[in-house]
Amino acid sequence: MSGRVVHFELPFDDGARARSFYSELFGWQLEDVPGMDYSLVATGPVGEQGSTEPGYINGGMTERGGPVERPVITIDVDDIDATLEEVAKRGGETVVGRQPVGPMGWTAYFRDPEGNVMGLWQTNPQGEGSGSGGAGEAASGGAADAGAASAAADTDYDV
């Protein structure tokens, strides 16, 4: 298990306002996901496989709701199911179980004992990409697509 932080999600109530705020303030590159109120976010230089320089974590912005009521960080793991079992053993709980994200991998959300909702990402070794997410990576997959998939889920969550 790498345990690396690989992605973040920022919820918004007004997408245009939030996108403008972060792109203008920090120079973040935003790429809208067609058919969804979700934007991939690149916080630094990106190529087809995600970040091209170390030290940058990319993410997404999505409409507030579901598991993303507050900012969420996503952690890379080798096995989401085993990690969710460990979460439960240590006093946490699953918020959203393992979900496929196209051929790239799987995502899930859990709540820690302090009430924080966190994301998990498991890369499919047979998938098309293993990047860290963000704008410029939509074609190759990665954790940003995990957020896009969860944002598209039409489910009510008790967060």
PDB file of C-alpha atoms in Angstrom:
ATOM      1  CA  MET A   1       0.000   0.000   0.000  1.00  0.00           C
ATOM      2  CA  SER A   2       1.508   3.292  -1.003  1.00  0.00           C
ATOM      3  CA  GLY A   3      -0.565   5.482   1.320  1.00  0.00           C
ATOM      4  CA  ARG A   4       0.289   8.471  -0.881  1.00  0.00           C
ATOM      5  CA  VAL A   5      -2.146  11.343  -1.223  1.00  0.00           C
ATOM      6  CA  VAL A   6      -2.938  11.298  -4.951  1.00  0.00           C
ATOM      7  CA  HIS A   7      -6.004  13.486  -5.441  1.00  0.00           C
ATOM      8  CA  PHE A   8      -8.250  16.095  -3.838  1.00  0.00           C
ATOM      9  CA  GLU A   9     -11.830  17.186  -4.397  1.00  0.00           C
ATOM     10  CA  LEU A  10     -13.264  20.610  -3.669  1.00  0.00           C
ATOM     11  CA  PRO A  11     -17.044  20.956  -3.482  1.00  0.00           C
ATOM     12  CA  PHE A  12     -18.838  24.030  -4.757  1.00  0.00           C
ATOM     13  CA  ASP A  13     -22.283  25.591  -4.676  1.00  0.00           C
ATOM     14  CA  ASP A  14     -21.607  27.860  -7.676  1.00  0.00           C
ATOM     15  CA  GLY A  15     -19.355  26.142 -10.205  1.00  0.00           C
ATOM     16  CA  ALA A  16     -18.550  29.205 -12.291  1.00  0.00           C
ATOM     17  CA  ARG A  17     -17.637  31.216  -9.203  1.00  0.00           C
ATOM     18  CA  ALA A  18     -15.438  28.442  -7.757  1.00  0.00           C
ATOM     19  CA  ARG A  19     -13.688  27.724 -11.045  1.00  0.00           C
ATOM     20  CA  SER A  20     -12.968  31.409 -11.573  1.00  0.00           C
ATOM     21  CA  PHE A  21     -11.729  31.859  -7.999  1.00  0.00           C
ATOM     22  CA  TYR A  22      -9.170  29.025  -8.081  1.00  0.00           C
ATOM     23  CA  SER A  23      -8.008  29.447 -11.666  1.00  0.00           C
ATOM     24  CA  GLU A  24      -7.470  33.190 -11.257  1.00  0.00           C
ATOM     25  CA  LEU A  25      -6.035  33.096  -7.727  1.00  0.00           C
ATOM     26  CA  PHE A  26      -3.647  30.144  -8.109  1.00  0.00           C
ATOM     27  CA  GLY A  27      -3.372  29.715 -11.875  1.00  0.00           C
ATOM     28  CA  TRP A  28      -4.870  26.225 -11.727  1.00  0.00           C
ATOM     29  CA  GLN A  29      -5.753  24.666 -15.079  1.00  0.00           C
ATOM     30  CA  LEU A  30      -9.369  23.459 -15.172  1.00  0.00           C
ATOM     31  CA  GLU A  31     -10.870  21.009 -17.629  1.00  0.00           C
ATOM     32  CA  ASP A  32     -14.625  20.419 -17.548  1.00  0.00           C
ATOM     33  CA  VAL A  33     -15.858  16.834 -17.785  1.00  0.00           C
ATOM     34  CA  PRO A  34     -18.544  16.702 -20.521  1.00  0.00           C
ATOM     35  CA  GLY A  35     -22.057  15.980 -19.255  1.00  0.00           C
ATOM     36  CA  MET A  36     -21.159  16.546 -15.609  1.00  0.00           C
ATOM     37  CA  ASP A  37     -20.800  19.461 -13.235  1.00  0.00           C
ATOM     38  CA  TYR A  38     -17.211  18.360 -12.538  1.00  0.00           C
ATOM     39  CA  SER A  39     -13.867  19.869 -13.456  1.00  0.00           C
ATOM     40  CA  LEU A  40     -10.473  18.207 -13.426  1.00  0.00           C
ATOM     41  CA  VAL A  41      -7.898  20.420 -11.708  1.00  0.00           C
ATOM     42  CA  ALA A  42      -4.175  20.640 -12.490  1.00  0.00           C
ATOM     43  CA  THR A  43      -2.240  22.525  -9.824  1.00  0.00           C
ATOM     44  CA  GLY A  44       1.006  22.395 -11.810  1.00  0.00           C
ATOM     45  CA  PRO A  45       2.457  21.245 -15.129  1.00  0.00           C
ATOM     46  CA  VAL A  46       0.721  18.210 -16.660  1.00  0.00           C
ATOM     47  CA  GLY A  47       1.169  15.886 -19.592  1.00  0.00           C
ATOM     48  CA  GLU A  48      -0.814  12.950 -20.913  1.00  0.00           C
ATOM     49  CA  GLN A  49       0.044  10.876 -17.818  1.00  0.00           C
ATOM     50  CA  GLY A  50      -0.679  13.581 -15.230  1.00  0.00           C
ATOM     51  CA  SER A  51       1.841  15.731 -13.366  1.00  0.00           C
ATOM     52  CA  THR A  52       5.144  16.245 -15.137  1.00  0.00           C
ATOM     53  CA  GLU A  53       6.956  17.584 -12.064  1.00  0.00           C
ATOM     54  CA  PRO A  54       7.093  16.101  -8.569  1.00  0.00           C
ATOM     55  CA  GLY A  55       5.334  17.857  -5.731  1.00  0.00           C
ATOM     56  CA  TYR A  56       2.006  18.604  -7.373  1.00  0.00           C
ATOM     57  CA  ILE A  57      -1.259  16.905  -6.424  1.00  0.00           C
ATOM     58  CA  ASN A  58      -4.087  17.342  -8.885  1.00  0.00           C
ATOM     59  CA  GLY A  59      -7.769  16.935  -8.212  1.00  0.00           C
ATOM     60  CA  GLY A  60     -11.280  17.878  -9.081  1.00  0.00           C
ATOM     61  CA  MET A  61     -14.078  20.284  -8.310  1.00  0.00           C
ATOM     62  CA  THR A  62     -17.636  19.019  -8.049  1.00  0.00           C
ATOM     63  CA  GLU A  63     -21.060  20.139  -6.996  1.00  0.00           C
ATOM     64  CA  ARG A  64     -21.474  19.862  -3.234  1.00  0.00           C
ATOM     65  CA  GLY A  65     -23.374  16.723  -2.270  1.00  0.00           C
ATOM     66  CA  GLY A  66     -23.024  12.998  -1.774  1.00  0.00           C
ATOM     67  CA  PRO A  67     -19.714  12.131  -0.182  1.00  0.00           C
ATOM     68  CA  VAL A  68     -18.179  15.490  -1.160  1.00  0.00           C
ATOM     69  CA  GLU A  69     -19.719  17.985   1.271  1.00  0.00           C
ATOM     70  CA  ARG A  70     -16.304  19.287   2.352  1.00  0.00           C
ATOM     71  CA  PRO A  71     -12.846  19.034   0.781  1.00  0.00           C
ATOM     72  CA  VAL A  72     -11.767  15.405   0.398  1.00  0.00           C
ATOM     73  CA  ILE A  73      -8.285  14.003  -0.030  1.00  0.00           C
ATOM     74  CA  THR A  74      -7.827  10.679  -1.781  1.00  0.00           C
ATOM     75  CA  ILE A  75      -5.226   8.099  -0.778  1.00  0.00           C
ATOM     76  CA  ASP A  76      -3.698   5.481  -3.070  1.00  0.00           C
ATOM     77  CA  VAL A  77      -4.017   1.873  -1.846  1.00  0.00           C
ATOM     78  CA  ASP A  78      -3.233  -1.560  -3.263  1.00  0.00           C
ATOM     79  CA  ASP A  79      -6.582  -3.103  -2.254  1.00  0.00           C
ATOM     80  CA  ILE A  80      -9.649  -0.970  -1.523  1.00  0.00           C
ATOM     81  CA  ASP A  81     -11.660  -3.840  -0.040  1.00  0.00           C
ATOM     82  CA  ALA A  82      -8.890  -4.806   2.406  1.00  0.00           C
ATOM     83  CA  THR A  83      -8.376  -1.149   3.308  1.00  0.00           C
ATOM     84  CA  LEU A  84     -12.091  -0.667   4.032  1.00  0.00           C
ATOM     85  CA  GLU A  85     -11.948  -3.727   6.321  1.00  0.00           C
ATOM     86  CA  GLU A  86      -9.025  -2.124   8.186  1.00  0.00           C
ATOM     87  CA  VAL A  87     -10.938   1.158   8.379  1.00  0.00           C
ATOM     88  CA  ALA A  88     -13.818  -0.660  10.115  1.00  0.00           C
ATOM     89  CA  LYS A  89     -11.468  -2.505  12.492  1.00  0.00           C
ATOM     90  CA  ARG A  90      -9.960   0.814  13.533  1.00  0.00           C
ATOM     91  CA  GLY A  91     -13.260   2.571  14.230  1.00  0.00           C
ATOM     92  CA  GLY A  92     -14.049   4.097  10.843  1.00  0.00           C
ATOM     93  CA  GLU A  93     -16.853   3.258   8.440  1.00  0.00           C
ATOM     94  CA  THR A  94     -17.450   2.920   4.719  1.00  0.00           C
ATOM     95  CA  VAL A  95     -19.419   5.811   3.198  1.00  0.00           C
ATOM     96  CA  VAL A  96     -19.312   4.622  -0.428  1.00  0.00           C
ATOM     97  CA  GLY A  97     -18.001   1.153  -1.231  1.00  0.00           C
ATOM     98  CA  ARG A  98     -15.714   0.229  -4.084  1.00  0.00           C
ATOM     99  CA  GLN A  99     -16.872   1.630  -7.461  1.00  0.00           C
ATOM    100  CA  PRO A 100     -15.256   1.046 -10.864  1.00  0.00           C
ATOM    101  CA  VAL A 101     -13.882   4.040 -12.736  1.00  0.00           C
ATOM    102  CA  GLY A 102     -13.766   2.811 -16.306  1.00  0.00           C
ATOM    103  CA  PRO A 103     -10.655   0.747 -17.004  1.00  0.00           C
ATOM    104  CA  MET A 104      -8.452   2.946 -14.789  1.00  0.00           C
ATOM    105  CA  GLY A 105      -9.277   1.576 -11.346  1.00  0.00           C
ATOM    106  CA  TRP A 106     -11.650   1.892  -8.415  1.00  0.00           C
ATOM    107  CA  THR A 107     -12.662   4.490  -5.873  1.00  0.00           C
ATOM    108  CA  ALA A 108     -14.358   4.418  -2.453  1.00  0.00           C
ATOM    109  CA  TYR A 109     -15.012   6.788   0.438  1.00  0.00           C
ATOM    110  CA  PHE A 110     -14.732   6.209   4.181  1.00  0.00           C
ATOM    111  CA  ARG A 111     -15.296   8.208   7.360  1.00  0.00           C
ATOM    112  CA  ASP A 112     -12.496   8.137   9.924  1.00  0.00           C
ATOM    113  CA  PRO A 113     -13.171   8.020  13.702  1.00  0.00           C
ATOM    114  CA  GLU A 114     -12.948  11.844  13.779  1.00  0.00           C
ATOM    115  CA  GLY A 115     -15.753  12.221  11.235  1.00  0.00           C
ATOM    116  CA  ASN A 116     -13.571  13.155   8.237  1.00  0.00           C
ATOM    117  CA  VAL A 117     -14.616  11.708   4.882  1.00  0.00           C
ATOM    118  CA  MET A 118     -11.615  10.512   2.877  1.00  0.00           C
ATOM    119  CA  GLY A 119     -11.291   8.936  -0.560  1.00  0.00           C
ATOM    120  CA  LEU A 120      -9.456   5.796  -1.634  1.00  0.00           C
ATOM    121  CA  TRP A 121      -8.016   5.057  -5.067  1.00  0.00           C
ATOM    122  CA  GLN A 122      -6.869   1.672  -6.390  1.00  0.00           C
ATOM    123  CA  THR A 123      -5.253   1.660  -9.830  1.00  0.00           C
ATOM    124  CA  ASN A 124      -6.169  -1.184 -12.153  1.00  0.00           C
ATOM    125  CA  PRO A 125      -2.800  -2.605 -13.232  1.00  0.00           C
ATOM    126  CA  GLN A 126      -4.448  -3.617 -16.525  1.00  0.00           C
ATOM    127  CA  GLY A 127      -5.947  -0.120 -16.995  1.00  0.00           C
ATOM    128  CA  GLU A 128      -4.949   2.687 -19.291  1.00  0.00           C
ATOM    129  CA  GLY A 129      -3.206   4.931 -16.785  1.00  0.00           C
ATOM    130  CA  SER A 130      -1.930   5.236 -13.271  1.00  0.00           C
ATOM    131  CA  GLY A 131      -1.440   8.978 -12.982  1.00  0.00           C
ATOM    132  CA  SER A 132      -2.279  11.127 -10.010  1.00  0.00           C
ATOM    133  CA  GLY A 133      -5.280  12.831 -11.557  1.00  0.00           C
ATOM    134  CA  GLY A 134      -5.924  16.301 -12.777  1.00  0.00           C
ATOM    135  CA  ALA A 135      -6.487  18.248 -15.938  1.00  0.00           C
ATOM    136  CA  GLY A 136      -4.755  16.802 -18.937  1.00  0.00           C
ATOM    137  CA  GLU A 137      -5.291  13.288 -17.676  1.00  0.00           C
ATOM    138  CA  ALA A 138      -8.886  12.679 -18.709  1.00  0.00           C
ATOM    139  CA  ALA A 139      -7.871  10.488 -21.626  1.00  0.00           C
ATOM    140  CA  SER A 140      -5.501   8.349 -19.605  1.00  0.00           C
ATOM    141  CA  GLY A 141      -7.511   7.963 -16.422  1.00  0.00           C
ATOM    142  CA  GLY A 142      -6.327   8.297 -12.872  1.00  0.00           C
ATOM    143  CA  ALA A 143      -7.702   9.443  -9.579  1.00  0.00           C
ATOM    144  CA  ALA A 144      -9.376  12.509 -11.074  1.00  0.00           C
ATOM    145  CA  ASP A 145     -11.694  10.181 -12.915  1.00  0.00           C
ATOM    146  CA  ALA A 146     -12.451   8.529  -9.599  1.00  0.00           C
ATOM    147  CA  GLY A 147     -13.932  11.790  -8.432  1.00  0.00           C
ATOM    148  CA  ALA A 148     -15.787  12.232 -11.685  1.00  0.00           C
ATOM    149  CA  ALA A 149     -17.351   8.804 -11.311  1.00  0.00           C
ATOM    150  CA  SER A 150     -18.386   9.429  -7.732  1.00  0.00           C
ATOM    151  CA  ALA A 151     -19.760  12.851  -8.618  1.00  0.00           C
ATOM    152  CA  ALA A 152     -21.937  11.197 -11.248  1.00  0.00           C
ATOM    153  CA  ALA A 153     -23.432   8.693  -8.828  1.00  0.00           C
ATOM    154  CA  ASP A 154     -27.086   9.477  -8.173  1.00  0.00           C
ATOM    155  CA  THR A 155     -27.101   8.287  -4.581  1.00  0.00           C
ATOM    156  CA  ASP A 156     -27.901   9.911  -1.242  1.00  0.00           C
ATOM    157  CA  TYR A 157     -25.139   9.517   1.334  1.00  0.00           C
ATOM    158  CA  ASP A 158     -25.252   9.997   5.077  1.00  0.00           C
ATOM    159  CA  VAL A 159     -22.184  12.188   5.396  1.00  0.00           C
TER     160      VAL A 159
END
